[in-house]
């Protein structure tokens, strides 16, 4: 299983997901961290990603064969994450065949109805649960 984690700014969200996913020990997965900047990529690599890269082209390349793409909901919106998501990045994520598991952060003028106010820890637990559910459904 290949999971591509995309995050920007300081990479905090992606780092927390990678750390918790690895510690859960539920699945064997190759986790590729793609930071929109080198600080985010470095933070996710330090958290335990199997590989990391920075910028637009790594998003385009790594989403092609990903099983899952994980990141803040802004990875689907051009110019999100304070402008760090390019239109090409957003399109690559939206059009890839991978299952997208988006963390619904209500920030930067994007709000998701019905989400409520959850902590980042609760949202990351839900991302891991969503991957577990999807993997179980594949084996049925």
Tab-separated table of N, CA and C in Angstrom:
chain	number	residue	atom	x	y	z
A	1	UNK	N	0.856	-1.168	0.000
A	1	UNK	CA	0.000	0.000	0.000
A	1	UNK	C	0.903	1.233	0.000
A	2	UNK	N	0.583	2.209	-0.839
A	2	UNK	CA	1.324	3.468	-0.896
A	2	UNK	C	0.404	4.605	-0.471
A	3	UNK	N	0.846	5.322	0.565
A	3	UNK	CA	0.120	6.483	1.063
A	3	UNK	C	0.965	7.717	0.787
A	4	UNK	N	0.388	8.679	0.094
A	4	UNK	CA	1.054	9.956	-0.145
A	4	UNK	C	0.429	10.970	0.799
A	5	UNK	N	1.267	11.566	1.612
A	5	UNK	CA	0.818	12.584	2.562
A	5	UNK	C	1.303	13.931	2.050
A	6	UNK	N	0.367	14.840	1.815
A	6	UNK	CA	0.703	16.171	1.308
A	6	UNK	C	0.377	17.193	2.393
A	7	UNK	N	1.361	18.020	2.698
A	7	UNK	CA	1.135	19.060	3.694
A	7	UNK	C	2.039	20.244	3.379
A	8	UNK	N	1.702	21.373	3.940
A	8	UNK	CA	2.469	22.584	3.701
A	8	UNK	C	2.814	23.270	4.988
A	9	UNK	N	3.187	24.518	4.855
A	9	UNK	CA	3.572	25.359	5.975
A	9	UNK	C	4.582	24.607	6.834
A	10	UNK	N	4.305	24.258	8.069
A	10	UNK	CA	5.280	23.562	8.912
A	10	UNK	C	5.191	22.050	8.864
A	11	UNK	N	4.205	21.507	8.165
A	11	UNK	CA	4.058	20.062	8.058
A	11	UNK	C	3.542	19.384	9.313
A	12	UNK	N	2.971	20.151	10.217
A	12	UNK	CA	2.520	19.606	11.506
A	12	UNK	C	1.446	18.530	11.343
A	13	UNK	N	0.453	18.798	10.521
A	13	UNK	CA	-0.647	17.858	10.346
A	13	UNK	C	-0.142	16.549	9.730
A	14	UNK	N	0.630	16.661	8.671
A	14	UNK	CA	1.175	15.476	8.022
A	14	UNK	C	2.094	14.693	8.939
A	15	UNK	N	2.912	15.400	9.707
A	15	UNK	CA	3.828	14.747	10.644
A	15	UNK	C	3.074	13.967	11.707
A	16	UNK	N	2.032	14.571	12.241
A	16	UNK	CA	1.252	13.881	13.272
A	16	UNK	C	0.583	12.640	12.699
A	17	UNK	N	0.046	12.751	11.476
A	17	UNK	CA	-0.572	11.578	10.867
A	17	UNK	C	0.457	10.470	10.679
A	18	UNK	N	1.604	10.792	10.102
A	18	UNK	CA	2.628	9.776	9.830
A	18	UNK	C	3.071	9.096	11.114
A	19	UNK	N	3.358	9.879	12.138
A	19	UNK	CA	3.793	9.328	13.412
A	19	UNK	C	2.743	8.386	13.995
A	20	UNK	N	1.506	8.817	14.015
A	20	UNK	CA	0.442	8.005	14.619
A	20	UNK	C	0.124	6.776	13.773
A	21	UNK	N	0.157	6.923	12.447
A	21	UNK	CA	-0.111	5.780	11.571
A	21	UNK	C	0.962	4.712	11.767
A	22	UNK	N	2.209	5.118	11.780
A	22	UNK	CA	3.315	4.169	11.970
A	22	UNK	C	3.204	3.490	13.334
A	23	UNK	N	2.907	4.252	14.374
A	23	UNK	CA	2.797	3.685	15.717
A	23	UNK	C	1.601	2.753	15.857
A	24	UNK	N	0.561	2.960	15.050
A	24	UNK	CA	-0.618	2.094	15.153
A	24	UNK	C	-0.290	0.665	14.758
A	25	UNK	N	0.683	0.503	13.872
A	25	UNK	CA	1.101	-0.833	13.461
A	25	UNK	C	0.035	-1.644	12.750
A	26	UNK	N	-1.034	-1.019	12.295
A	26	UNK	CA	-2.140	-1.747	11.681
A	26	UNK	C	-1.806	-2.303	10.306
A	27	UNK	N	-0.984	-1.575	9.549
A	27	UNK	CA	-0.736	-1.947	8.158
A	27	UNK	C	0.716	-1.733	7.800
A	28	UNK	N	1.156	-2.486	6.802
A	28	UNK	CA	2.434	-2.201	6.160
A	28	UNK	C	2.129	-1.231	5.039
A	29	UNK	N	2.755	-0.093	5.054
A	29	UNK	CA	2.507	0.899	4.016
A	29	UNK	C	3.779	1.667	3.743
A	30	UNK	N	3.971	2.011	2.492
A	30	UNK	CA	5.044	2.923	2.123
A	30	UNK	C	4.435	4.313	2.179
A	31	UNK	N	4.991	5.160	3.029
A	31	UNK	CA	4.462	6.513	3.182
A	31	UNK	C	5.433	7.497	2.537
A	32	UNK	N	4.931	8.197	1.534
A	32	UNK	CA	5.699	9.230	0.849
A	32	UNK	C	5.145	10.578	1.281
A	33	UNK	N	6.010	11.403	1.831
A	33	UNK	CA	5.626	12.738	2.274
A	33	UNK	C	5.978	13.739	1.184
A	34	UNK	N	5.007	14.533	0.801
A	34	UNK	CA	5.268	15.604	-0.154
A	34	UNK	C	4.925	16.918	0.523
A	35	UNK	N	5.949	17.695	0.758
A	35	UNK	CA	5.759	19.007	1.363
A	35	UNK	C	5.654	20.067	0.290
A	36	UNK	N	4.835	21.045	0.531
A	36	UNK	CA	4.778	22.162	-0.406
A	36	UNK	C	5.984	23.062	-0.216
A	37	UNK	N	6.745	22.798	0.837
A	37	UNK	CA	7.999	23.507	1.089
A	37	UNK	C	8.938	22.553	1.819
A	38	UNK	N	10.206	22.891	1.884
A	38	UNK	CA	11.195	21.976	2.461
A	38	UNK	C	11.016	21.779	3.962
A	39	UNK	N	10.494	22.769	4.660
A	39	UNK	CA	10.268	22.614	6.096
A	39	UNK	C	9.219	21.535	6.349
A	40	UNK	N	8.121	21.571	5.590
A	40	UNK	CA	7.065	20.569	5.750
A	40	UNK	C	7.580	19.180	5.386
A	41	UNK	N	8.307	19.066	4.282
A	41	UNK	CA	8.839	17.771	3.865
A	41	UNK	C	9.797	17.215	4.911
A	42	UNK	N	10.670	18.049	5.432
A	42	UNK	CA	11.628	17.628	6.441
A	42	UNK	C	10.940	17.159	7.719
A	43	UNK	N	9.913	17.891	8.143
A	43	UNK	CA	9.183	17.517	9.356
A	43	UNK	C	8.512	16.160	9.188
A	44	UNK	N	7.935	15.915	8.012
A	44	UNK	CA	7.252	14.635	7.781
A	44	UNK	C	8.247	13.484	7.661
A	45	UNK	N	9.404	13.737	7.090
A	45	UNK	CA	10.440	12.712	7.017
A	45	UNK	C	10.925	12.358	8.422
A	46	UNK	N	11.111	13.370	9.232
A	46	UNK	CA	11.537	13.167	10.620
A	46	UNK	C	10.491	12.368	11.406
A	47	UNK	N	9.206	12.533	11.047
A	47	UNK	CA	8.122	11.819	11.733
A	47	UNK	C	8.052	10.347	11.332
A	48	UNK	N	8.801	9.956	10.292
A	48	UNK	CA	8.834	8.544	9.931
A	48	UNK	C	8.432	8.203	8.514
A	49	UNK	N	8.252	9.199	7.655
A	49	UNK	CA	7.922	8.898	6.259
A	49	UNK	C	9.057	8.085	5.639
A	50	UNK	N	8.718	7.241	4.693
A	50	UNK	CA	9.712	6.402	4.026
A	50	UNK	C	10.481	7.172	2.962
A	51	UNK	N	9.957	8.278	2.532
A	51	UNK	CA	10.613	9.140	1.559
A	51	UNK	C	9.925	10.483	1.584
A	52	UNK	N	10.632	11.503	1.123
A	52	UNK	CA	10.035	12.842	1.124
A	52	UNK	C	10.572	13.642	-0.045
A	53	UNK	N	9.738	14.528	-0.527
A	53	UNK	CA	10.112	15.431	-1.606
A	53	UNK	C	9.345	16.732	-1.409
A	54	UNK	N	9.748	17.732	-2.179
A	54	UNK	CA	9.166	19.062	-2.025
A	54	UNK	C	8.700	19.607	-3.361
A	55	UNK	N	7.504	20.173	-3.370
A	55	UNK	CA	7.058	20.948	-4.515
A	55	UNK	C	6.026	20.297	-5.400
A	56	UNK	N	5.780	20.968	-6.510
A	56	UNK	CA	4.708	20.577	-7.419
A	56	UNK	C	4.956	19.244	-8.119
A	57	UNK	N	6.121	19.063	-8.707
A	57	UNK	CA	6.345	17.839	-9.479
A	57	UNK	C	6.225	16.572	-8.636
A	58	UNK	N	6.740	16.527	-7.409
A	58	UNK	CA	6.527	15.334	-6.589
A	58	UNK	C	5.049	15.015	-6.323
A	59	UNK	N	4.209	16.037	-6.238
A	59	UNK	CA	2.771	15.779	-6.098
A	59	UNK	C	2.260	15.105	-7.364
A	60	UNK	N	2.644	15.648	-8.524
A	60	UNK	CA	2.180	15.092	-9.798
A	60	UNK	C	2.637	13.648	-9.966
A	61	UNK	N	3.884	13.356	-9.653
A	61	UNK	CA	4.454	12.024	-9.849
A	61	UNK	C	3.912	11.018	-8.833
A	62	UNK	N	3.895	11.381	-7.566
A	62	UNK	CA	3.552	10.413	-6.523
A	62	UNK	C	2.073	10.112	-6.393
A	63	UNK	N	1.212	11.012	-6.838
A	63	UNK	CA	-0.216	10.705	-6.766
A	63	UNK	C	-0.642	9.724	-7.861
A	64	UNK	N	0.168	9.562	-8.894
A	64	UNK	CA	-0.191	8.679	-10.019
A	64	UNK	C	-0.468	7.247	-9.585
A	65	UNK	N	0.346	6.725	-8.672
A	65	UNK	CA	0.198	5.321	-8.290
A	65	UNK	C	-0.104	5.137	-6.800
A	66	UNK	N	-0.583	6.190	-6.172
A	66	UNK	CA	-0.907	6.115	-4.751
A	66	UNK	C	-2.202	5.333	-4.536
A	67	UNK	N	-2.256	4.629	-3.431
A	67	UNK	CA	-3.505	3.986	-3.015
A	67	UNK	C	-4.362	4.976	-2.225
A	68	UNK	N	-3.679	5.820	-1.427
A	68	UNK	CA	-4.356	6.829	-0.618
A	68	UNK	C	-3.568	8.130	-0.692
A	69	UNK	N	-4.286	9.233	-0.710
A	69	UNK	CA	-3.688	10.557	-0.569
A	69	UNK	C	-4.317	11.166	0.680
A	70	UNK	N	-3.469	11.602	1.596
A	70	UNK	CA	-3.920	12.160	2.868
A	70	UNK	C	-3.386	13.583	2.988
A	71	UNK	N	-4.239	14.479	3.443
A	71	UNK	CA	-3.800	15.851	3.672
A	71	UNK	C	-4.955	16.733	4.054
A	72	UNK	N	-4.662	17.986	4.321
A	72	UNK	CA	-5.744	18.922	4.632
A	72	UNK	C	-6.631	19.123	3.405
A	73	UNK	N	-7.865	19.457	3.631
A	73	UNK	CA	-8.826	19.600	2.535
A	73	UNK	C	-8.346	20.598	1.479
A	74	UNK	N	-7.499	21.523	1.858
A	74	UNK	CA	-6.987	22.519	0.936
A	74	UNK	C	-6.160	21.958	-0.207
A	75	UNK	N	-5.707	20.707	-0.119
A	75	UNK	CA	-4.909	20.153	-1.217
A	75	UNK	C	-5.741	19.973	-2.485
A	76	UNK	N	-7.052	20.128	-2.367
A	76	UNK	CA	-7.933	20.065	-3.534
A	76	UNK	C	-8.237	21.435	-4.123
A	77	UNK	N	-7.723	22.478	-3.513
A	77	UNK	CA	-8.081	23.836	-3.940
A	77	UNK	C	-6.843	24.628	-4.354
A	78	UNK	N	-6.845	25.084	-5.594
A	78	UNK	CA	-5.745	25.913	-6.073
A	78	UNK	C	-5.580	27.138	-5.178
A	79	UNK	N	-4.372	27.465	-4.885
A	79	UNK	CA	-3.981	28.622	-4.086
A	79	UNK	C	-4.276	28.486	-2.593
A	80	UNK	N	-4.673	27.307	-2.155
A	80	UNK	CA	-4.922	27.085	-0.729
A	80	UNK	C	-3.597	26.973	0.024
A	81	UNK	N	-3.673	26.792	1.315
A	81	UNK	CA	-2.518	26.738	2.212
A	81	UNK	C	-1.650	27.977	2.015
A	82	UNK	N	-2.309	29.124	2.041
A	82	UNK	CA	-1.657	30.417	1.877
A	82	UNK	C	-0.930	30.531	0.539
A	83	UNK	N	-1.467	29.874	-0.485
A	83	UNK	CA	-0.900	29.953	-1.826
A	83	UNK	C	0.073	28.844	-2.161
A	84	UNK	N	0.304	27.917	-1.252
A	84	UNK	CA	1.280	26.855	-1.490
A	84	UNK	C	0.778	25.755	-2.429
A	85	UNK	N	-0.521	25.631	-2.600
A	85	UNK	CA	-1.074	24.609	-3.500
A	85	UNK	C	-1.289	25.251	-4.867
A	86	UNK	N	-0.548	24.782	-5.847
A	86	UNK	CA	-0.683	25.320	-7.200
A	86	UNK	C	-1.895	24.684	-7.870
A	87	UNK	N	-2.402	25.294	-8.930
A	87	UNK	CA	-3.512	24.671	-9.656
A	87	UNK	C	-3.168	23.258	-10.139
A	88	UNK	N	-1.931	23.038	-10.582
A	88	UNK	CA	-1.526	21.705	-11.051
A	88	UNK	C	-1.537	20.682	-9.919
A	89	UNK	N	-1.140	21.097	-8.725
A	89	UNK	CA	-1.165	20.191	-7.570
A	89	UNK	C	-2.600	19.788	-7.244
A	90	UNK	N	-3.472	20.775	-7.161
A	90	UNK	CA	-4.874	20.505	-6.835
A	90	UNK	C	-5.495	19.578	-7.875
A	91	UNK	N	-5.187	19.801	-9.137
A	91	UNK	CA	-5.735	18.964	-10.197
A	91	UNK	C	-5.193	17.543	-10.112
A	92	UNK	N	-3.903	17.405	-9.831
A	92	UNK	CA	-3.304	16.067	-9.716
A	92	UNK	C	-3.964	15.273	-8.596
A	93	UNK	N	-4.193	15.917	-7.474
A	93	UNK	CA	-4.852	15.233	-6.355
A	93	UNK	C	-6.281	14.871	-6.734
A	94	UNK	N	-7.001	15.821	-7.289
A	94	UNK	CA	-8.409	15.586	-7.626
A	94	UNK	C	-8.581	14.498	-8.673
A	95	UNK	N	-7.673	14.424	-9.631
A	95	UNK	CA	-7.842	13.485	-10.736
A	95	UNK	C	-7.174	12.136	-10.535
A	96	UNK	N	-6.352	11.976	-9.519
A	96	UNK	CA	-5.686	10.686	-9.334
A	96	UNK	C	-6.703	9.635	-8.889
A	97	UNK	N	-6.362	8.391	-9.142
A	97	UNK	CA	-7.270	7.282	-8.828
A	97	UNK	C	-7.279	6.925	-7.346
A	98	UNK	N	-6.347	7.433	-6.592
A	98	UNK	CA	-6.247	7.109	-5.167
A	98	UNK	C	-7.486	7.550	-4.412
A	99	UNK	N	-7.734	6.854	-3.319
A	99	UNK	CA	-8.769	7.308	-2.403
A	99	UNK	C	-8.196	8.485	-1.637
A	100	UNK	N	-8.929	9.584	-1.621
A	100	UNK	CA	-8.468	10.783	-0.931
A	100	UNK	C	-9.124	10.841	0.444
A	101	UNK	N	-8.293	10.971	1.462
A	101	UNK	CA	-8.811	11.118	2.817
A	101	UNK	C	-8.338	12.474	3.304
A	102	UNK	N	-9.282	13.387	3.362
A	102	UNK	CA	-8.978	14.789	3.609
A	102	UNK	C	-9.290	15.172	5.044
A	103	UNK	N	-8.409	15.932	5.627
A	103	UNK	CA	-8.596	16.395	6.990
A	103	UNK	C	-9.300	17.749	6.912
A	104	UNK	N	-10.534	17.819	7.410
A	104	UNK	CA	-11.364	19.013	7.227
A	104	UNK	C	-11.038	20.125	8.203
A	105	UNK	N	-9.989	20.828	7.901
A	105	UNK	CA	-9.594	21.951	8.739
A	105	UNK	C	-10.367	23.188	8.288
A	106	UNK	N	-11.087	23.786	9.197
A	106	UNK	CA	-11.846	24.997	8.875
A	106	UNK	C	-10.908	26.197	8.996
A	107	UNK	N	-10.214	26.493	7.903
A	107	UNK	CA	-9.273	27.608	7.896
A	107	UNK	C	-9.155	28.167	6.485
A	108	UNK	N	-8.561	29.325	6.381
A	108	UNK	CA	-8.282	29.965	5.079
A	108	UNK	C	-9.524	30.042	4.196
A	109	UNK	N	-10.638	30.406	4.779
A	109	UNK	CA	-11.895	30.598	4.050
A	109	UNK	C	-12.501	29.326	3.485
A	110	UNK	N	-12.109	28.163	4.000
A	110	UNK	CA	-12.739	26.899	3.620
A	110	UNK	C	-13.388	26.328	4.875
A	111	UNK	N	-14.674	26.115	4.805
A	111	UNK	CA	-15.397	25.512	5.927
A	111	UNK	C	-16.179	24.327	5.381
A	112	UNK	N	-16.247	23.287	6.183
A	112	UNK	CA	-16.940	22.079	5.772
A	112	UNK	C	-18.154	21.900	6.679
A	113	UNK	N	-19.328	21.927	6.088
A	113	UNK	CA	-20.557	21.771	6.856
A	113	UNK	C	-20.624	20.381	7.465
A	114	UNK	N	-21.129	20.310	8.676
A	114	UNK	CA	-21.341	19.019	9.312
A	114	UNK	C	-20.133	18.449	10.019
A	115	UNK	N	-19.006	19.093	9.926
A	115	UNK	CA	-17.786	18.552	10.510
A	115	UNK	C	-17.737	18.773	12.014
A	116	UNK	N	-18.194	19.910	12.453
A	116	UNK	CA	-18.103	20.217	13.876
A	116	UNK	C	-16.697	20.661	14.224
A	117	UNK	N	-16.445	20.818	15.473
A	117	UNK	CA	-15.100	21.237	15.883
A	117	UNK	C	-14.436	20.067	16.602
A	118	UNK	N	-13.505	19.460	15.907
A	118	UNK	CA	-12.753	18.331	16.452
A	118	UNK	C	-11.302	18.747	16.595
A	119	UNK	N	-10.625	18.099	17.506
A	119	UNK	CA	-9.193	18.358	17.637
A	119	UNK	C	-8.468	17.679	16.480
A	120	UNK	N	-7.252	18.111	16.226
A	120	UNK	CA	-6.448	17.471	15.188
A	120	UNK	C	-6.232	15.997	15.510
A	121	UNK	N	-6.045	15.665	16.776
A	121	UNK	CA	-5.881	14.264	17.169
A	121	UNK	C	-7.104	13.432	16.808
A	122	UNK	N	-8.295	13.964	17.047
A	122	UNK	CA	-9.521	13.238	16.692
A	122	UNK	C	-9.625	13.062	15.182
A	123	UNK	N	-9.252	14.076	14.430
A	123	UNK	CA	-9.319	13.989	12.972
A	123	UNK	C	-8.321	12.966	12.441
A	124	UNK	N	-7.124	12.932	13.006
A	124	UNK	CA	-6.123	11.957	12.561
A	124	UNK	C	-6.568	10.544	12.911
A	125	UNK	N	-7.149	10.342	14.082
A	125	UNK	CA	-7.702	9.025	14.425
A	125	UNK	C	-8.729	8.597	13.387
A	126	UNK	N	-9.541	9.540	12.928
A	126	UNK	CA	-10.553	9.216	11.928
A	126	UNK	C	-9.914	8.870	10.582
A	127	UNK	N	-8.845	9.558	10.209
A	127	UNK	CA	-8.149	9.236	8.954
A	127	UNK	C	-7.641	7.797	9.003
A	128	UNK	N	-7.013	7.415	10.102
A	128	UNK	CA	-6.497	6.049	10.244
A	128	UNK	C	-7.649	5.047	10.196
A	129	UNK	N	-8.754	5.368	10.841
A	129	UNK	CA	-9.928	4.489	10.809
A	129	UNK	C	-10.491	4.370	9.389
A	130	UNK	N	-10.481	5.457	8.637
A	130	UNK	CA	-10.974	5.420	7.251
A	130	UNK	C	-10.108	4.515	6.377
A	131	UNK	N	-8.789	4.557	6.565
A	131	UNK	CA	-7.905	3.686	5.806
A	131	UNK	C	-8.148	2.231	6.198
A	132	UNK	N	-8.318	1.966	7.481
A	132	UNK	CA	-8.594	0.604	7.946
A	132	UNK	C	-9.891	0.087	7.332
A	133	UNK	N	-10.937	0.912	7.321
A	133	UNK	CA	-12.214	0.521	6.743
A	133	UNK	C	-12.064	0.232	5.251
A	134	UNK	N	-11.389	1.094	4.537
A	134	UNK	CA	-11.198	0.893	3.094
A	134	UNK	C	-10.420	-0.374	2.812
A	135	UNK	N	-9.421	-0.663	3.614
A	135	UNK	CA	-8.623	-1.881	3.415
A	135	UNK	C	-9.452	-3.133	3.709
A	136	UNK	N	-10.294	-3.079	4.747
A	136	UNK	CA	-11.180	-4.216	5.038
A	136	UNK	C	-12.173	-4.445	3.906
A	137	UNK	N	-12.694	-3.367	3.348
A	137	UNK	CA	-13.654	-3.491	2.259
A	137	UNK	C	-13.023	-4.093	1.013
A	138	UNK	N	-11.738	-3.892	0.806
A	138	UNK	CA	-11.038	-4.467	-0.349
A	138	UNK	C	-10.933	-5.979	-0.241
A	139	UNK	N	-10.868	-6.496	0.992
A	139	UNK	CA	-10.687	-7.932	1.185
A	139	UNK	C	-12.007	-8.702	1.219
A	140	UNK	N	-13.111	-7.995	1.252
A	140	UNK	CA	-14.415	-8.676	1.311
A	140	UNK	C	-14.873	-9.118	-0.061
